[in-house]
Coordinates of N, CA and C in Angstrom, one line a residue:
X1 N 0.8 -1.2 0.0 CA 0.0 0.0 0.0 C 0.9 1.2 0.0
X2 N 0.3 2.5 -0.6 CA 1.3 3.8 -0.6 C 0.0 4.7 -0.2
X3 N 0.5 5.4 0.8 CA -0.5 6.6 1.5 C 0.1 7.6 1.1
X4 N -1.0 8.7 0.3 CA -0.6 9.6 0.1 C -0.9 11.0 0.7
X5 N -0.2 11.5 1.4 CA -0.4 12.8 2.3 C -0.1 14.2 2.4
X6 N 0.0 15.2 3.1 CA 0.3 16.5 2.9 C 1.4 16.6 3.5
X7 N 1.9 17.6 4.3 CA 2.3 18.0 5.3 C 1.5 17.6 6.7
X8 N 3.1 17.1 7.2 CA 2.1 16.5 8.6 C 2.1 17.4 9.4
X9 N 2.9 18.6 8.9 CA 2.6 20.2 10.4 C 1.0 20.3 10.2
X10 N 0.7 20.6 8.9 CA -0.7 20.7 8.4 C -2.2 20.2 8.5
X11 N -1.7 18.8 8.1 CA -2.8 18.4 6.8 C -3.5 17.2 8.2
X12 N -4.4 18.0 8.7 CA -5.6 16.8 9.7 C -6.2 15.8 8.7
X13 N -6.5 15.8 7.7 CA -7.2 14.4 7.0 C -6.3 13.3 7.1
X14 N -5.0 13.7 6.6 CA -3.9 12.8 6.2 C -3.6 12.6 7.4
X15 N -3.1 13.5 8.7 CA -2.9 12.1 10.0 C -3.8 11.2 10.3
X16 N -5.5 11.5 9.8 CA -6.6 10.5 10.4 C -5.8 8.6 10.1
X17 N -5.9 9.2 8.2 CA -5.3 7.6 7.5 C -4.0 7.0 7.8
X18 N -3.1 8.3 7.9 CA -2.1 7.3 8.2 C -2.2 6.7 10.0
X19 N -2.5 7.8 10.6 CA -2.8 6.9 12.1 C -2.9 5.7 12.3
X20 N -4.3 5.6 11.8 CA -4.7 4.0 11.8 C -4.3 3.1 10.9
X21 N -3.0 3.2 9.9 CA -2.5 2.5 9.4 C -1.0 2.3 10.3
X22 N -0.6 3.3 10.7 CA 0.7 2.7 11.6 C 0.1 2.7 13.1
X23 N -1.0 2.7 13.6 CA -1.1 2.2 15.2 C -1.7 0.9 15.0
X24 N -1.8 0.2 13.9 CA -1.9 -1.0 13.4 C -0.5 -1.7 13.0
X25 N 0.5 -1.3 12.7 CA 1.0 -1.7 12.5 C 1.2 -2.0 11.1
X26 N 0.7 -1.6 9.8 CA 0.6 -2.3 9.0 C 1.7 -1.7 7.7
X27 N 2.0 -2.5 6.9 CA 3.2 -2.0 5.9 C 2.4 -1.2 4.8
X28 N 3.2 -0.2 4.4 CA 2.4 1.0 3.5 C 3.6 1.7 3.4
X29 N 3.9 2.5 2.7 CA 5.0 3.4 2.0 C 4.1 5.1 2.1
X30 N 4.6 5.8 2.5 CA 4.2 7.2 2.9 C 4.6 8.0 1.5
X31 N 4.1 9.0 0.6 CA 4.3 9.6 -0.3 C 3.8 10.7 0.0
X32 N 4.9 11.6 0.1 CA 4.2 13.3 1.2 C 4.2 13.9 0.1
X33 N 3.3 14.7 0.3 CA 3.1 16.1 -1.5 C 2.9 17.3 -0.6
X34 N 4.0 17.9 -0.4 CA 3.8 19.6 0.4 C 2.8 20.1 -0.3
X35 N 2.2 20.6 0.1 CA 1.1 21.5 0.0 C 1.2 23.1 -0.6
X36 N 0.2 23.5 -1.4 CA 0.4 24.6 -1.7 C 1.9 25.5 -2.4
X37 N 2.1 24.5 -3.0 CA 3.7 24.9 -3.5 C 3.7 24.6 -4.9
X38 N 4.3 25.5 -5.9 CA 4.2 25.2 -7.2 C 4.5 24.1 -8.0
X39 N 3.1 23.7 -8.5 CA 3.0 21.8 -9.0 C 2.5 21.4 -8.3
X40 N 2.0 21.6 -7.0 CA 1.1 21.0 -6.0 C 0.0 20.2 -7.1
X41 N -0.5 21.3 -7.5 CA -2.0 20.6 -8.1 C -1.8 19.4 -9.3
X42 N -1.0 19.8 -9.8 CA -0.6 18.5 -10.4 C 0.0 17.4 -10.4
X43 N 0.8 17.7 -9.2 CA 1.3 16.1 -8.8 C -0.1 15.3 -8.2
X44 N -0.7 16.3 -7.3 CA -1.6 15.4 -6.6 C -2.3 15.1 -7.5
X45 N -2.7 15.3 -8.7 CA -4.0 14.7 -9.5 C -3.3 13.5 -10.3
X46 N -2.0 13.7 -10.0 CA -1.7 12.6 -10.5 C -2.0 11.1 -9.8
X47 N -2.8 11.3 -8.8 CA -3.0 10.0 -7.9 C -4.2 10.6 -7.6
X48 N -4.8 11.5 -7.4 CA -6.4 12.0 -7.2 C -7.0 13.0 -8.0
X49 N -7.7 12.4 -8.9 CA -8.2 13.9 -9.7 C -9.3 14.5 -8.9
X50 N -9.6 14.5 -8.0 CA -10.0 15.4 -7.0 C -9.1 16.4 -6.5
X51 N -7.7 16.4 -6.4 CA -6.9 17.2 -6.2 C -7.2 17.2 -4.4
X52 N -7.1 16.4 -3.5 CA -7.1 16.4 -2.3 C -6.4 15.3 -1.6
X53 N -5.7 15.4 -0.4 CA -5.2 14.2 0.5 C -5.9 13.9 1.4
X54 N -6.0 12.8 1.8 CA -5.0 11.9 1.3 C -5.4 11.2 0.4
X55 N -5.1 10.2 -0.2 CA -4.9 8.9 -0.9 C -4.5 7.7 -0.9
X56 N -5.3 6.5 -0.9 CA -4.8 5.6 -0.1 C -4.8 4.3 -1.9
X57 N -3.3 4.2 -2.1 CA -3.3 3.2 -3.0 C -2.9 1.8 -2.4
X58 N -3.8 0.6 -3.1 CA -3.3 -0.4 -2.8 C -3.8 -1.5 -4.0
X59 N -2.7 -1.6 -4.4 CA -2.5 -2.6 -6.0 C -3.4 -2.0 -6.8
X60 N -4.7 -2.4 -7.4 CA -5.3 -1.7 -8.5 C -6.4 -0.6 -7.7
X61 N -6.3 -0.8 -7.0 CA -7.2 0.4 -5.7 C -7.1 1.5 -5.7
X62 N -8.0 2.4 -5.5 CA -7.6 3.6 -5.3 C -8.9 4.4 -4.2
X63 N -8.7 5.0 -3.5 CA -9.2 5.6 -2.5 C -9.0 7.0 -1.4
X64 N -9.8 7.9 -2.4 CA -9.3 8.6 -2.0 C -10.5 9.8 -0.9
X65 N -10.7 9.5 0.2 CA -11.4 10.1 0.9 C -11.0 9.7 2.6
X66 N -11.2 10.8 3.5 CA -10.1 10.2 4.7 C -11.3 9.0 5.7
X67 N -12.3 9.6 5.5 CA -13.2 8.4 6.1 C -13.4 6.9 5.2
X68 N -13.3 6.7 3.9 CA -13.5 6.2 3.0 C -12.3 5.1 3.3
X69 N -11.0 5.8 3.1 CA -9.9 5.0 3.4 C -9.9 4.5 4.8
X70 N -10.5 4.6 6.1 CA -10.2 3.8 6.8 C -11.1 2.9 7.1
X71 N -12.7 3.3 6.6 CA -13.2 1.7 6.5 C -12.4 1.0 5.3
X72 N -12.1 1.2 4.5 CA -11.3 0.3 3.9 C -10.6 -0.7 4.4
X73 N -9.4 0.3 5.1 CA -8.2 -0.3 5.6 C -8.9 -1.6 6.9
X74 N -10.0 -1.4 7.4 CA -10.9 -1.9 8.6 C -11.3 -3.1 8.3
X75 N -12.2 -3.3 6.4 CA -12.2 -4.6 6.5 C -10.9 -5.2 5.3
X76 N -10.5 -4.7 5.0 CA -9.8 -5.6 4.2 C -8.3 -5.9 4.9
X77 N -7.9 -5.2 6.1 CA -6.9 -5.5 6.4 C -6.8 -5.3 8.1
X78 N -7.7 -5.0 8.8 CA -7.8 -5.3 9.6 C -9.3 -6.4 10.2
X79 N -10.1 -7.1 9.6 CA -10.8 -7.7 10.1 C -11.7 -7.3 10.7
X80 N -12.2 -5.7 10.2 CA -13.0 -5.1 10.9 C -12.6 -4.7 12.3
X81 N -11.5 -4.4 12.6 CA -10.9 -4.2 14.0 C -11.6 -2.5 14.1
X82 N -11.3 -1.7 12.9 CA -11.1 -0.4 13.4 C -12.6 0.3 14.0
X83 N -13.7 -1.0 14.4 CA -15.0 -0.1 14.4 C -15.3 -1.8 16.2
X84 N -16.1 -0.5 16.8 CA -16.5 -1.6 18.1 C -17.0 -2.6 17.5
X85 N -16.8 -4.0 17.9 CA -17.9 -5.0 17.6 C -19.2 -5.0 18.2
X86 N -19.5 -4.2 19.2 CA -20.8 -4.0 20.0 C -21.2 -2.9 19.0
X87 N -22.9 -3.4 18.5 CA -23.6 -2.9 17.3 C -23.8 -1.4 17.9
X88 N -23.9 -1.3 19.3 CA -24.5 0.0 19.6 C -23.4 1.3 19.7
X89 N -22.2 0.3 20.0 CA -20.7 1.3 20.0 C -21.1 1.6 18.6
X90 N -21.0 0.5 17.9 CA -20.5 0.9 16.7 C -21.5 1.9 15.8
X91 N -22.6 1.6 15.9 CA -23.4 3.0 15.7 C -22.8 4.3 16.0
X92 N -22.8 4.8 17.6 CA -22.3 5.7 17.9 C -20.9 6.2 17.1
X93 N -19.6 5.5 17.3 CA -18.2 5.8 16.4 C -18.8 5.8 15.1
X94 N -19.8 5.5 14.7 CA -19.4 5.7 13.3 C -20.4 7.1 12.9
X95 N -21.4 7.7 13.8 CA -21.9 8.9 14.2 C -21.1 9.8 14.3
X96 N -20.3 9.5 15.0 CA -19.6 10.5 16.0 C -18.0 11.1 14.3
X97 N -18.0 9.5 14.1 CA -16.7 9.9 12.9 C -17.4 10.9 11.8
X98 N -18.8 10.8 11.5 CA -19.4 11.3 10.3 C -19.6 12.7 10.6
X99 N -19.8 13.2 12.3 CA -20.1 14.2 12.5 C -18.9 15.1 12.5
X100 N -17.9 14.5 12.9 CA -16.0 15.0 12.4 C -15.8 15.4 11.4
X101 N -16.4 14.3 10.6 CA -16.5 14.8 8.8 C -16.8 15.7 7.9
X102 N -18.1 16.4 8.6 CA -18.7 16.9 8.0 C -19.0 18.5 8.6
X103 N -18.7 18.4 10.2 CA -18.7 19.7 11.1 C -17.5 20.1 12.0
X104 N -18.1 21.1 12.8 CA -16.9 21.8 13.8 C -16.5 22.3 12.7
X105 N -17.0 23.8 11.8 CA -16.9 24.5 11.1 C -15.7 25.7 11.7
X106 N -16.4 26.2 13.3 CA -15.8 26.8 14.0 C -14.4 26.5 14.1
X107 N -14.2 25.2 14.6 CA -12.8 25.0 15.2 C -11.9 25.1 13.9
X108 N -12.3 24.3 13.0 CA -11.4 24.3 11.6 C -11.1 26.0 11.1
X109 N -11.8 26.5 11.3 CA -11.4 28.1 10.8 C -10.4 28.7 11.5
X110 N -10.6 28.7 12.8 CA -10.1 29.3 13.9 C -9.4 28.6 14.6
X111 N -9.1 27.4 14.4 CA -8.1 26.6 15.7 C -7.4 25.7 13.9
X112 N -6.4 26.1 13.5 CA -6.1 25.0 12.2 C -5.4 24.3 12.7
X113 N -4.9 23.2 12.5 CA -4.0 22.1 13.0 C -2.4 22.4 12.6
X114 N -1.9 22.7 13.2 CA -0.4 23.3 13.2 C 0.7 22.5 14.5
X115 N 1.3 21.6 14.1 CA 1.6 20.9 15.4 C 2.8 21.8 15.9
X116 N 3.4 23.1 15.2 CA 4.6 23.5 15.8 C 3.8 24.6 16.6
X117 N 3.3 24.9 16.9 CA 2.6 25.8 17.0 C 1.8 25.7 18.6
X118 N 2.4 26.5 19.5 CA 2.1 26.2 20.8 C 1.7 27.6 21.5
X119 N 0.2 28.0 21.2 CA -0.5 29.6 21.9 C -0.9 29.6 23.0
X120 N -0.4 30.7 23.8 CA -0.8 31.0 25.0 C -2.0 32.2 25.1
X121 N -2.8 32.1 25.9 CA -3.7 32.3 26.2 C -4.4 32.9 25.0
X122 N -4.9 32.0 24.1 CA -6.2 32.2 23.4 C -7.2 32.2 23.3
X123 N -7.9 32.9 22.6 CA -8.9 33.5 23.1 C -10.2 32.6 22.5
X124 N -11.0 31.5 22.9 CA -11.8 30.9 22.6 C -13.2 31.9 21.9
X125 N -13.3 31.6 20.7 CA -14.7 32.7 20.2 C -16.2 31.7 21.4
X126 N -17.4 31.8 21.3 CA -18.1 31.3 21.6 C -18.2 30.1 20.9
X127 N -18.3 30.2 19.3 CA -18.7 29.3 18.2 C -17.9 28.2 18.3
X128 N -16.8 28.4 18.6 CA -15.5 27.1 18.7 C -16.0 26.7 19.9
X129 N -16.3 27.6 21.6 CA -16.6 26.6 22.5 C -17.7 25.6 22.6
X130 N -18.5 26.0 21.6 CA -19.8 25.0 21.3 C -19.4 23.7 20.5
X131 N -18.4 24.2 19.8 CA -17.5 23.3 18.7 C -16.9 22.2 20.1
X132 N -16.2 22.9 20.9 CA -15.6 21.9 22.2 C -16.5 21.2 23.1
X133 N -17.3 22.0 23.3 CA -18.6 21.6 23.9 C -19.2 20.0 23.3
X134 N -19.5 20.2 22.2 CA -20.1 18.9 21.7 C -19.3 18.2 21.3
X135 N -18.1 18.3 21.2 CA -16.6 17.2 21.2 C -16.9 16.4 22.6
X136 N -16.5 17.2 23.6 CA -16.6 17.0 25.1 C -17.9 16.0 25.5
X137 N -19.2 16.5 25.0 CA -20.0 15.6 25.2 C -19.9 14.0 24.2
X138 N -19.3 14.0 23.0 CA -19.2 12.8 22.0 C -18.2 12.0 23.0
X139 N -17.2 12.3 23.0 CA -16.5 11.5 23.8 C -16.4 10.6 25.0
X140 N -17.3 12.0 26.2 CA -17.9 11.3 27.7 C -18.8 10.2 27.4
X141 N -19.9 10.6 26.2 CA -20.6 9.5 26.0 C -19.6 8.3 25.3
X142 N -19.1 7.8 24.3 CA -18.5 6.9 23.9 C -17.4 6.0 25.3
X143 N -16.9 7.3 26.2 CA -16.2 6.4 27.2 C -17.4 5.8 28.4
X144 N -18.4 6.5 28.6 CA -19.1 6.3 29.4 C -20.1 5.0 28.9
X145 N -20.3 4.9 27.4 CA -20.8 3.7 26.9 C -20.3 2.6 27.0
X146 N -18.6 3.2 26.6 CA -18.0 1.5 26.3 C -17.2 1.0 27.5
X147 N -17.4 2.0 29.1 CA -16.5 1.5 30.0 C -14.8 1.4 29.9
X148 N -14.5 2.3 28.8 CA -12.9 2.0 28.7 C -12.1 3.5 29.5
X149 N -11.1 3.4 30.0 CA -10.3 4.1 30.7 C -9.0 4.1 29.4
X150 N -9.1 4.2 28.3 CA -8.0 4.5 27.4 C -8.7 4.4 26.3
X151 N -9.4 4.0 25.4 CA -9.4 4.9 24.1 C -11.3 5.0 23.8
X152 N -11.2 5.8 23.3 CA -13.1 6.0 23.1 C -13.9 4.7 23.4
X153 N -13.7 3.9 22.3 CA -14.9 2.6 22.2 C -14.1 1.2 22.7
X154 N -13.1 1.6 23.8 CA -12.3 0.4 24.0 C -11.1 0.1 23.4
X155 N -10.6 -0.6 22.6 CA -9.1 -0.6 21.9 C -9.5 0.4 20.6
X156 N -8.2 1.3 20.3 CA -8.0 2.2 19.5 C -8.6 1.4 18.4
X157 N -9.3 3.1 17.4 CA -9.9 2.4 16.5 C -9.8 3.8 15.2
X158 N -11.4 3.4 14.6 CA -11.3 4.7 13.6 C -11.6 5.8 14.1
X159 N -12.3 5.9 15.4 CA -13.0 7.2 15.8 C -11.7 7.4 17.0
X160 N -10.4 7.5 17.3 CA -9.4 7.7 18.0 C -8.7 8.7 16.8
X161 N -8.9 7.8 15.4 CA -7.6 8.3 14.3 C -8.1 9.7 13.9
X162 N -9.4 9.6 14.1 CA -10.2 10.7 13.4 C -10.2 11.8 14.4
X163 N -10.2 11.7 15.4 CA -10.1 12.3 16.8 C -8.9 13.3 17.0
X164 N -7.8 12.6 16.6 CA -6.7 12.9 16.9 C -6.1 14.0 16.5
X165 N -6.3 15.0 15.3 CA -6.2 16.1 15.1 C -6.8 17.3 16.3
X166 N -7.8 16.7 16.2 CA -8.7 17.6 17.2 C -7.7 17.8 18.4
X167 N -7.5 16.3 19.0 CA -6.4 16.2 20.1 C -5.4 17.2 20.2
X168 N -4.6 17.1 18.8 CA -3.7 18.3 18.9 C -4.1 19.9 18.8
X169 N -5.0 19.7 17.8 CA -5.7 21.3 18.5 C -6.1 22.0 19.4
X170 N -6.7 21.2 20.3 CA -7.0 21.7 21.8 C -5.7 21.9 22.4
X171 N -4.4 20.8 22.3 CA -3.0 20.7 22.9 C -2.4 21.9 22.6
X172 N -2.6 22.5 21.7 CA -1.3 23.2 20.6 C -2.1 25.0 20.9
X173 N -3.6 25.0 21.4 CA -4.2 26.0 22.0 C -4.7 26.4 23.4
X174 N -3.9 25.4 23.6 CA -4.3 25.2 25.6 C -5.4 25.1 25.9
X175 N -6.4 24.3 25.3 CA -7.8 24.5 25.7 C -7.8 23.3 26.8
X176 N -8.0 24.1 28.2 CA -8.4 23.4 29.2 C -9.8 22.1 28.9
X177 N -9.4 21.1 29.6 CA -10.7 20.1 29.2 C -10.8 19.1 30.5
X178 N -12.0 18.8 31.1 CA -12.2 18.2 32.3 C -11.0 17.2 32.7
X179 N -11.3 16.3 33.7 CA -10.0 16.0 33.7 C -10.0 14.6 33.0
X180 N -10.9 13.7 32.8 CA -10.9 12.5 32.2 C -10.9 13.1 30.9
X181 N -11.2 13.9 29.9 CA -10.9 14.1 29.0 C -9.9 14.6 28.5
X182 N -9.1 15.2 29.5 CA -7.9 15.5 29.3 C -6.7 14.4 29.3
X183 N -7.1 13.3 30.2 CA -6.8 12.2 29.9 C -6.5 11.3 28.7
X184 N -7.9 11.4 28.5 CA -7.6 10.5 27.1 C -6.7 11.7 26.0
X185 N -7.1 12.9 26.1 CA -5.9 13.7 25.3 C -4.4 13.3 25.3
X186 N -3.9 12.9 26.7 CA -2.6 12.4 27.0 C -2.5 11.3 26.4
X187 N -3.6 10.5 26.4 CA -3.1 8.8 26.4 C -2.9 9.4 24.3
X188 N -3.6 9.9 23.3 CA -3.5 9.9 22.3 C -2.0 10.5 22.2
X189 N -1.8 11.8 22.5 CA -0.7 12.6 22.5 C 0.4 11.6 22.6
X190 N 0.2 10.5 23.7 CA 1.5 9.7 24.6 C 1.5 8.3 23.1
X191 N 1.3 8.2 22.3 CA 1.0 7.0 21.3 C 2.5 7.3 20.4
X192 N 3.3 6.1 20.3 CA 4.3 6.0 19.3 C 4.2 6.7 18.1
X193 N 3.0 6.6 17.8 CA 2.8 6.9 16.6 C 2.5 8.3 16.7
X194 N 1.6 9.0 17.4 CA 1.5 10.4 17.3 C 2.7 10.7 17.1
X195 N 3.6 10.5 18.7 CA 4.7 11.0 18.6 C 5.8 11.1 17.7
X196 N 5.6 9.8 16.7 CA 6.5 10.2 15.3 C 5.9 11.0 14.3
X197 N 4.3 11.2 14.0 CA 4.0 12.0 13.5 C 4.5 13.6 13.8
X198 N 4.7 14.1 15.4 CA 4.7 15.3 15.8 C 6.3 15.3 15.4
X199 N 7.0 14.5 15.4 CA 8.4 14.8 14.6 C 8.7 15.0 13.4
X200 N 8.1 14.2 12.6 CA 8.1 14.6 11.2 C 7.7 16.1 11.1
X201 N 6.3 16.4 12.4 CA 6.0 18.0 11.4 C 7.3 18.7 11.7
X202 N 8.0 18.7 13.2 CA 8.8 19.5 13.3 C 9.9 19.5 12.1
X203 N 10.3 18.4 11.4 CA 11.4 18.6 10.8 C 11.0 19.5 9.9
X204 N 9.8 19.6 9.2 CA 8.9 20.3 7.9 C 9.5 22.1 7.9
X205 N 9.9 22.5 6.9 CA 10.2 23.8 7.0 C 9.0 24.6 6.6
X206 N 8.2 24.1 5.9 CA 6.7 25.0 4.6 C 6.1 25.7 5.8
X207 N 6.3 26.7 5.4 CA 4.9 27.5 5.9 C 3.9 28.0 5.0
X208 N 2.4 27.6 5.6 CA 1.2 27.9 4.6 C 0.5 28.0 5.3
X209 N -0.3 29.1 4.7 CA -1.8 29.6 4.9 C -3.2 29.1 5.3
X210 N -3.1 28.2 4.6 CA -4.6 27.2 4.2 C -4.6 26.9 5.5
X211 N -5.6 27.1 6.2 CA -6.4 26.5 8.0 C -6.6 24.9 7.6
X212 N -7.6 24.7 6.9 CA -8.0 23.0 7.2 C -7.5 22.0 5.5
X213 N -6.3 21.5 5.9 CA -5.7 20.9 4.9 C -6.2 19.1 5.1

């Protein structure tokens, strides 16, 4: 498999896929396309004529959407691991991933994912704390449903991978969060795998504009 991604200072879609492809463990070859830099648009269409990351190839496959690619990667290479096997979890994660997908308009404008990037006292608009607000409630409920003390729906899954930008957003803006939920922020943060992701961005020199890559 070859994942194709942005900038990892950047690009929140592309940590979702790769996440749950290396906290799996699984073999895949990384193919980064900086963003916003001249030829941008055309390299990437050369693996998505959509012109977006990521992109997840594998042999004659192609998939290019960041929730798309990890039910993929869920049944065809993980056995369905990346979603609860309890029908009612899995309702909810796959709720809760769609509602990632699609909203928290607020936060994406105003809080962009920048892992070098560490603000002191900022200034929460209302619209983002509503944005935190109903994060804060998705979560209590998924831990409070599935009884786990370490990842949403019990062992790390798709709604952890998808999560996890967010994670760093709140980290990287100081946004205070109760203390179990600040919790599970650590236990993501504390993951092998974040932690090589937060390395790669630091080595990254690009600076860009664009809020939600």
């Amino acid at each position: 498999m070859q994942l194709v991604i942005g900038n990892h200072n950047y690009s929140s879609w592309s940590l979702r896929a790769w996440l749950l492809l290396r906290q799996f463990d699984l073999d895949f070859d990384t193919v980064r396309v900086s963003l916003y830099v001249p030829g941008f648009s055309d390299r990437i269409k050369e693996y998505n004529p959509a012109g977006k990351v990521p992109v997840l190839l594998d042999n004659e496959t192609t998939i290019w959407d960041s929730l798309s690619i990890c039910e993929y990667i869920s049944e065809q290479h993980l056995h369905n691991k990346g979603w609860p096997n309890d029908p009612v979890l899995r309702a909810h994660a796959r709720s809760s991933c769609s509602e990632m997908h699609s909203g928290f308009m607020a936060m994406r404008n105003e809080l962009p994912m920048n892992c070098r990037r560490h603000v002191d006292n900022f200034v929460i608009s209302a619209e983002v704390q509503q944005d935190i607000d109903r994060i804060s409630t998705l979560w209590r409920e998924a831990l409070t449903q599935s009884g786990s003390d370490q990842f949403l729906y019990g062992d790390f899954g798709i709604a952890d991978a998808f999560y996890a930008p967010i994670v760093f957003r709140l980290t990287g803006y100081g946004v205070k969060l109760p203390e179990q939920l600040q919790a599970y922020c650590d236990r993501i943060l504390a993951l092998p795998a974040c932690q090589e992701w937060l390395k790669l961005a630091q080595q990254e020199s690009e600076v860009i504009e664009e809020e939600e890559v």
